XYZ file of C-alpha atoms in Angstrom:
366
model
C 0.000 0.000 0.000
C 2.869 2.379 0.829
C 4.439 1.725 -2.563
C 1.158 2.653 -4.243
C 1.033 5.946 -2.305
C 4.644 6.680 -3.216
C 3.961 5.972 -6.890
C 0.926 8.299 -6.822
C 2.978 11.066 -5.222
C 5.882 10.605 -7.659
C 3.604 10.379 -10.698
C 1.021 13.044 -9.898
C 0.093 13.829 -13.488
C -0.435 10.183 -14.468
C -2.362 9.411 -11.282
C -4.708 12.328 -12.065
C -5.253 11.055 -15.633
C -5.894 7.511 -14.375
C -8.336 8.798 -11.749
C -10.173 10.858 -14.384
C -10.435 7.803 -16.611
C -11.877 5.713 -13.766
C -14.369 8.457 -12.848
C -15.509 8.818 -16.470
C -15.930 5.030 -16.679
C -18.013 4.971 -13.465
C -20.099 7.884 -14.770
C -20.855 6.058 -18.021
C -21.864 2.896 -16.148
C -24.113 4.894 -13.798
C -25.788 6.582 -16.782
C -26.260 3.133 -18.363
C -28.020 1.729 -15.262
C -30.108 4.877 -14.753
C -31.181 4.795 -18.401
C -32.261 1.158 -18.077
C -34.108 1.973 -14.856
C -35.966 4.941 -16.313
C -36.633 3.159 -19.625
C -38.519 0.480 -17.714
C -40.976 3.184 -16.681
C -41.808 3.662 -20.328
C -44.279 1.365 -21.974
C -42.719 -1.329 -24.138
C -44.564 -3.263 -26.808
C -44.148 -6.266 -29.061
C -45.774 -6.092 -32.469
C -47.748 -8.849 -34.126
C -49.397 -9.348 -37.494
C -52.601 -11.177 -38.261
C -55.010 -12.012 -41.063
C -58.731 -12.754 -40.772
C -61.392 -14.423 -42.837
C -65.009 -15.112 -41.806
C -67.240 -16.784 -44.367
C -70.765 -18.104 -43.926
C -73.626 -19.694 -45.801
C -77.278 -19.478 -44.794
C -78.664 -23.003 -45.119
C -82.377 -23.102 -46.014
C -85.278 -25.291 -45.005
C -87.019 -27.154 -47.790
C -89.191 -24.712 -49.697
C -90.729 -24.246 -53.141
C -89.018 -20.953 -53.906
C -85.232 -21.485 -53.641
C -83.620 -24.186 -55.745
C -80.209 -23.989 -53.965
C -80.002 -25.393 -50.422
C -78.237 -22.228 -49.223
C -77.794 -18.518 -49.897
C -74.335 -16.979 -50.117
C -72.860 -14.359 -47.826
C -73.953 -10.745 -48.128
C -77.677 -11.051 -48.848
C -80.979 -10.382 -47.089
C -82.561 -13.520 -45.657
C -86.117 -14.564 -44.759
C -85.950 -15.671 -41.143
C -88.632 -18.383 -41.418
C -86.718 -20.106 -44.240
C -83.405 -20.358 -42.355
C -82.458 -23.829 -41.141
C -78.979 -23.061 -39.770
C -75.981 -20.893 -40.593
C -72.714 -22.537 -41.598
C -69.744 -20.401 -40.471
C -66.069 -20.744 -41.391
C -63.594 -18.914 -39.079
C -60.014 -18.578 -40.307
C -57.515 -16.574 -38.288
C -53.722 -16.365 -38.576
C -51.659 -14.744 -35.812
C -47.885 -14.143 -36.045
C -45.557 -12.984 -33.271
C -41.763 -13.442 -33.289
C -41.726 -14.911 -29.783
C -42.799 -18.041 -27.992
C -46.236 -17.730 -26.424
C -49.131 -19.678 -24.969
C -52.547 -19.341 -26.563
C -56.156 -20.338 -26.050
C -59.247 -19.604 -28.084
C -62.942 -20.416 -28.227
C -66.095 -19.355 -30.036
C -68.914 -17.983 -27.934
C -72.449 -16.901 -28.727
C -74.084 -13.968 -26.947
C -77.799 -13.188 -27.155
C -78.712 -9.601 -26.367
C -82.107 -7.889 -26.109
C -81.823 -4.119 -25.623
C -84.058 -1.055 -25.561
C -83.982 0.886 -28.852
C -84.049 4.320 -27.197
C -81.588 3.848 -24.342
C -79.593 1.007 -25.904
C -79.521 -0.601 -22.449
C -79.684 -4.384 -22.178
C -82.980 -5.930 -21.155
C -81.876 -9.550 -21.344
C -78.653 -11.330 -22.256
C -76.977 -14.697 -21.958
C -73.772 -16.257 -23.277
C -72.786 -19.826 -24.084
C -69.762 -21.552 -25.607
C -70.301 -22.723 -29.180
C -66.766 -24.158 -29.397
C -64.927 -25.393 -26.300
C -61.661 -23.704 -25.415
C -58.541 -24.942 -27.188
C -55.051 -24.276 -25.781
C -51.450 -24.704 -26.821
C -47.969 -23.242 -27.068
C -46.317 -22.004 -30.252
C -43.505 -19.799 -31.520
C -44.190 -17.601 -34.531
C -47.365 -18.415 -36.436
C -50.697 -19.592 -35.052
C -53.349 -20.735 -37.542
C -56.950 -21.167 -36.438
C -59.515 -22.761 -38.758
C -62.915 -23.671 -37.328
C -66.137 -24.592 -39.106
C -69.289 -24.180 -37.025
C -73.012 -24.643 -37.628
C -75.127 -22.093 -35.776
C -78.635 -23.233 -34.790
C -80.395 -20.019 -35.792
C -83.891 -21.279 -34.967
C -82.924 -22.174 -31.396
C -82.032 -18.584 -30.574
C -84.631 -16.959 -32.818
C -87.546 -18.932 -31.341
C -86.283 -18.321 -27.791
C -86.176 -14.548 -28.244
C -89.535 -14.459 -30.087
C -91.142 -16.254 -27.160
C -89.415 -13.932 -24.650
C -90.544 -10.765 -26.438
C -94.096 -12.062 -26.847
C -94.378 -13.315 -23.264
C -93.549 -9.926 -21.821
C -95.106 -7.911 -24.618
C -91.893 -6.003 -25.175
C -92.038 -3.103 -27.588
C -89.254 -1.117 -29.202
C -86.511 -3.615 -28.491
C -83.751 -4.960 -30.731
C -82.488 -8.513 -30.477
C -79.341 -10.060 -31.887
C -77.047 -13.043 -31.672
C -73.342 -12.208 -31.684
C -70.822 -14.954 -32.413
C -67.220 -14.108 -31.429
C -63.877 -15.826 -31.921
C -62.098 -15.024 -28.647
C -58.300 -15.368 -28.558
C -55.934 -15.087 -25.593
C -52.141 -14.734 -25.871
C -49.542 -14.871 -23.065
C -45.792 -14.359 -23.584
C -43.162 -16.837 -22.391
C -39.769 -15.274 -23.263
C -41.159 -11.763 -23.654
C -43.006 -11.361 -20.371
C -46.067 -9.579 -21.688
C -49.278 -10.013 -19.746
C -52.156 -12.133 -20.901
C -53.944 -10.407 -23.765
C -57.582 -11.184 -24.468
C -59.143 -9.937 -27.665
C -61.936 -10.693 -30.103
C -60.400 -11.670 -33.428
C -63.606 -11.469 -35.445
C -67.353 -11.403 -34.969
C -70.621 -12.329 -36.690
C -73.801 -10.427 -35.790
C -77.207 -11.970 -36.568
C -80.485 -10.078 -35.892
C -83.256 -12.051 -34.124
C -87.055 -11.814 -34.002
C -87.289 -10.111 -37.398
C -89.032 -11.240 -40.575
C -85.931 -10.617 -42.677
C -82.333 -10.302 -41.531
C -78.955 -9.110 -42.811
C -75.874 -10.675 -41.221
C -72.853 -8.454 -40.474
C -69.219 -9.459 -40.080
C -66.741 -7.399 -38.083
C -62.950 -7.658 -38.293
C -61.786 -4.324 -36.883
C -62.056 -5.188 -33.195
C -58.552 -4.259 -31.992
C -57.124 -0.723 -31.881
C -53.621 -1.683 -33.047
C -51.275 -4.611 -33.500
C -49.286 -3.972 -30.315
C -49.086 -5.933 -27.063
C -47.674 -4.221 -23.995
C -44.750 -6.039 -22.364
C -45.086 -6.725 -18.672
C -42.860 -4.449 -16.576
C -40.313 -5.787 -14.087
C -40.736 -3.520 -11.067
C -37.944 -5.243 -9.093
C -35.487 -4.968 -11.986
C -36.464 -1.343 -12.427
C -35.713 -0.488 -8.788
C -32.434 -2.433 -8.763
C -31.147 -0.625 -11.863
C -32.114 2.773 -10.450
C -30.442 2.015 -7.085
C -27.230 0.773 -8.730
C -27.156 3.794 -11.056
C -27.769 6.218 -8.168
C -25.066 4.623 -5.964
C -22.538 4.723 -8.801
C -23.395 8.366 -9.511
C -22.954 9.290 -5.825
C -19.645 7.396 -5.788
C -18.541 9.251 -8.911
C -19.422 12.661 -7.430
C -17.555 11.784 -4.224
C -14.581 10.672 -6.330
C -14.604 13.978 -8.237
C -14.608 15.940 -4.963
C -11.728 13.841 -3.601
C -9.788 14.284 -6.856
C -10.274 18.074 -6.789
C -9.023 18.176 -3.175
C -6.075 15.973 -4.117
C -5.177 18.199 -7.073
C -5.329 21.309 -4.893
C -3.288 19.785 -2.086
C -0.608 18.292 -4.317
C -0.358 21.259 -6.679
C 3.214 22.598 -6.805
C 4.305 26.216 -7.069
C 5.391 25.466 -10.623
C 1.922 24.095 -11.421
C 0.277 27.264 -10.076
C 2.696 29.424 -12.010
C 2.097 27.568 -15.298
C -1.693 27.564 -14.760
C -1.774 31.350 -14.275
C 0.547 31.912 -17.237
C -1.689 29.809 -19.505
C -4.769 31.663 -18.286
C -3.292 35.069 -19.121
C -1.944 34.009 -22.512
C -5.129 32.192 -23.525
C -7.434 35.037 -22.504
C -5.384 38.003 -23.724
C -3.217 36.618 -26.494
C -4.403 39.267 -28.988
C -3.120 42.058 -26.693
C 0.312 40.537 -26.029
C 3.479 40.765 -28.133
C 6.164 38.170 -27.343
C 9.752 39.422 -27.270
C 12.483 36.849 -27.759
C 15.461 39.180 -27.218
C 16.488 40.746 -23.923
C 14.830 44.035 -23.180
C 17.026 46.709 -21.705
C 15.191 48.592 -18.980
C 18.016 51.059 -18.302
C 16.736 54.609 -18.085
C 13.124 53.591 -17.419
C 11.193 54.475 -14.322
C 9.710 51.158 -13.314
C 6.149 51.117 -12.005
C 4.813 47.743 -10.947
C 1.052 47.107 -11.182
C -0.853 44.717 -8.924
C -2.968 42.917 -11.528
C -2.655 42.052 -15.183
C -5.972 43.792 -15.846
C -4.285 47.031 -14.718
C -1.959 46.688 -17.705
C -5.000 46.272 -19.953
C -6.429 49.569 -18.726
C -3.104 51.321 -19.352
C -2.884 49.756 -22.820
C -6.395 50.932 -23.693
C -5.664 54.443 -22.451
C -2.217 54.902 -24.019
C -2.708 52.643 -27.074
C 0.667 50.929 -26.468
C 1.479 47.212 -26.808
C 1.988 44.790 -23.938
C 5.265 42.894 -24.319
C 5.873 39.505 -22.767
C 9.277 38.238 -21.590
C 10.140 34.920 -19.947
C 13.562 34.074 -18.524
C 15.566 31.165 -19.911
C 14.889 28.961 -16.870
C 11.133 29.570 -17.331
C 10.780 30.590 -13.725
C 9.626 34.185 -14.256
C 7.400 35.867 -16.831
C 7.016 39.652 -17.166
C 4.364 41.617 -18.987
C 5.380 45.253 -19.590
C 4.317 48.446 -21.333
C 7.273 50.768 -22.101
C 6.189 54.368 -22.773
C 7.908 57.150 -24.756
C 8.177 59.108 -21.486
C 10.545 56.387 -20.148
C 8.005 54.965 -17.717
C 7.813 51.162 -17.691
C 4.621 49.623 -16.362
C 5.046 45.959 -15.609
C 3.377 42.952 -14.025
C 5.154 39.688 -13.319
C 4.462 36.178 -12.111
C 7.038 33.714 -10.870
C 7.360 30.369 -9.144
C 8.950 32.181 -6.230
C 5.796 34.292 -5.802
C 3.711 31.166 -5.186
C 6.346 29.736 -2.845
C 6.246 32.917 -0.775
C 2.427 33.027 -0.856
C 2.189 29.436 0.383
C 4.746 30.073 3.150
C 7.313 27.687 1.693
C 9.884 30.476 1.397
C 10.330 33.106 4.097
C 12.771 35.256 2.181
C 11.760 38.780 1.260
C 10.164 39.259 -2.091
C 12.467 40.314 -4.833
C 11.442 41.854 -8.124
C 10.726 38.300 -9.378
C 14.342 37.642 -10.438
C 14.006 40.489 -12.908
C 17.110 42.602 -13.419
C 15.835 46.119 -13.487
C 18.237 46.869 -16.276
C 17.778 43.759 -18.371
C 15.339 40.857 -18.609
């Protein structure tokens, strides 16, 4: 452990870079977990495709008017001539996941008030017992069913007559009900009506309607994992807190281990970067003999003098790169100057108790 501390102290710059890299890595991981956690709050869906076909024939009782034993789909039918209705349900469902399914065909009789549309009488029975299974990808359903029209028609006629009901509408609705439940994709059980046949009752003539548009869209919502959501958010939050604490520790470490040379170079870069357009670098020595030297307290003081007198600011750095001077020589032999040096920072931090000099600047020559 001591060797690690010594290496960190001896290799300050590299230890800072390594620490920054680790902190950035932790930050990215925390963002990753937080994103997963928050994304689980959003609704997620799987998409399916399907195709539907519902055909029927109205089979007729023996009569002297119709030669064919049935009438095709899409006509108007005389109720007293109907024997039964032959239906052919074909439904194809495709989902790129493994899922459990069940389906059945049910018949629902409904008698409702014409004005209020409220139900007066209803009952439901299974016309095809439930079938179940498990499949991945495509599910094909093909069921042929004979509907005993007279059973329901005579029942409702008797009901309406018995209670002398007026202004009511009666119908038999035959639905193919399908239920899907995900296995790999944990979406909840979805119940929907794939297609429907609607047959009026207690009328002299009827028209049969088919309905395919019973679902709003082809999307199934995936079941959310609340536990996984919380775990991801907690991990992300803990990593983020750790990262912030690490940044604070690193800033303290940088401040505490910063050398006088580091402070000097930081300030020099700040001045040059911010005011480069106002500064002229001088490579040769500048002879200050004959000038009255006036030292300013801040670099911005030189900027004010430059703006007032319209004179350039010259920059000089000694060969050892320990001292940098910024000066404005005037025609009246007054030299305004501001300097920074490593020794300044040593004195400011109490590392050197010697009296301040003019920053190692020879008043006659820099």
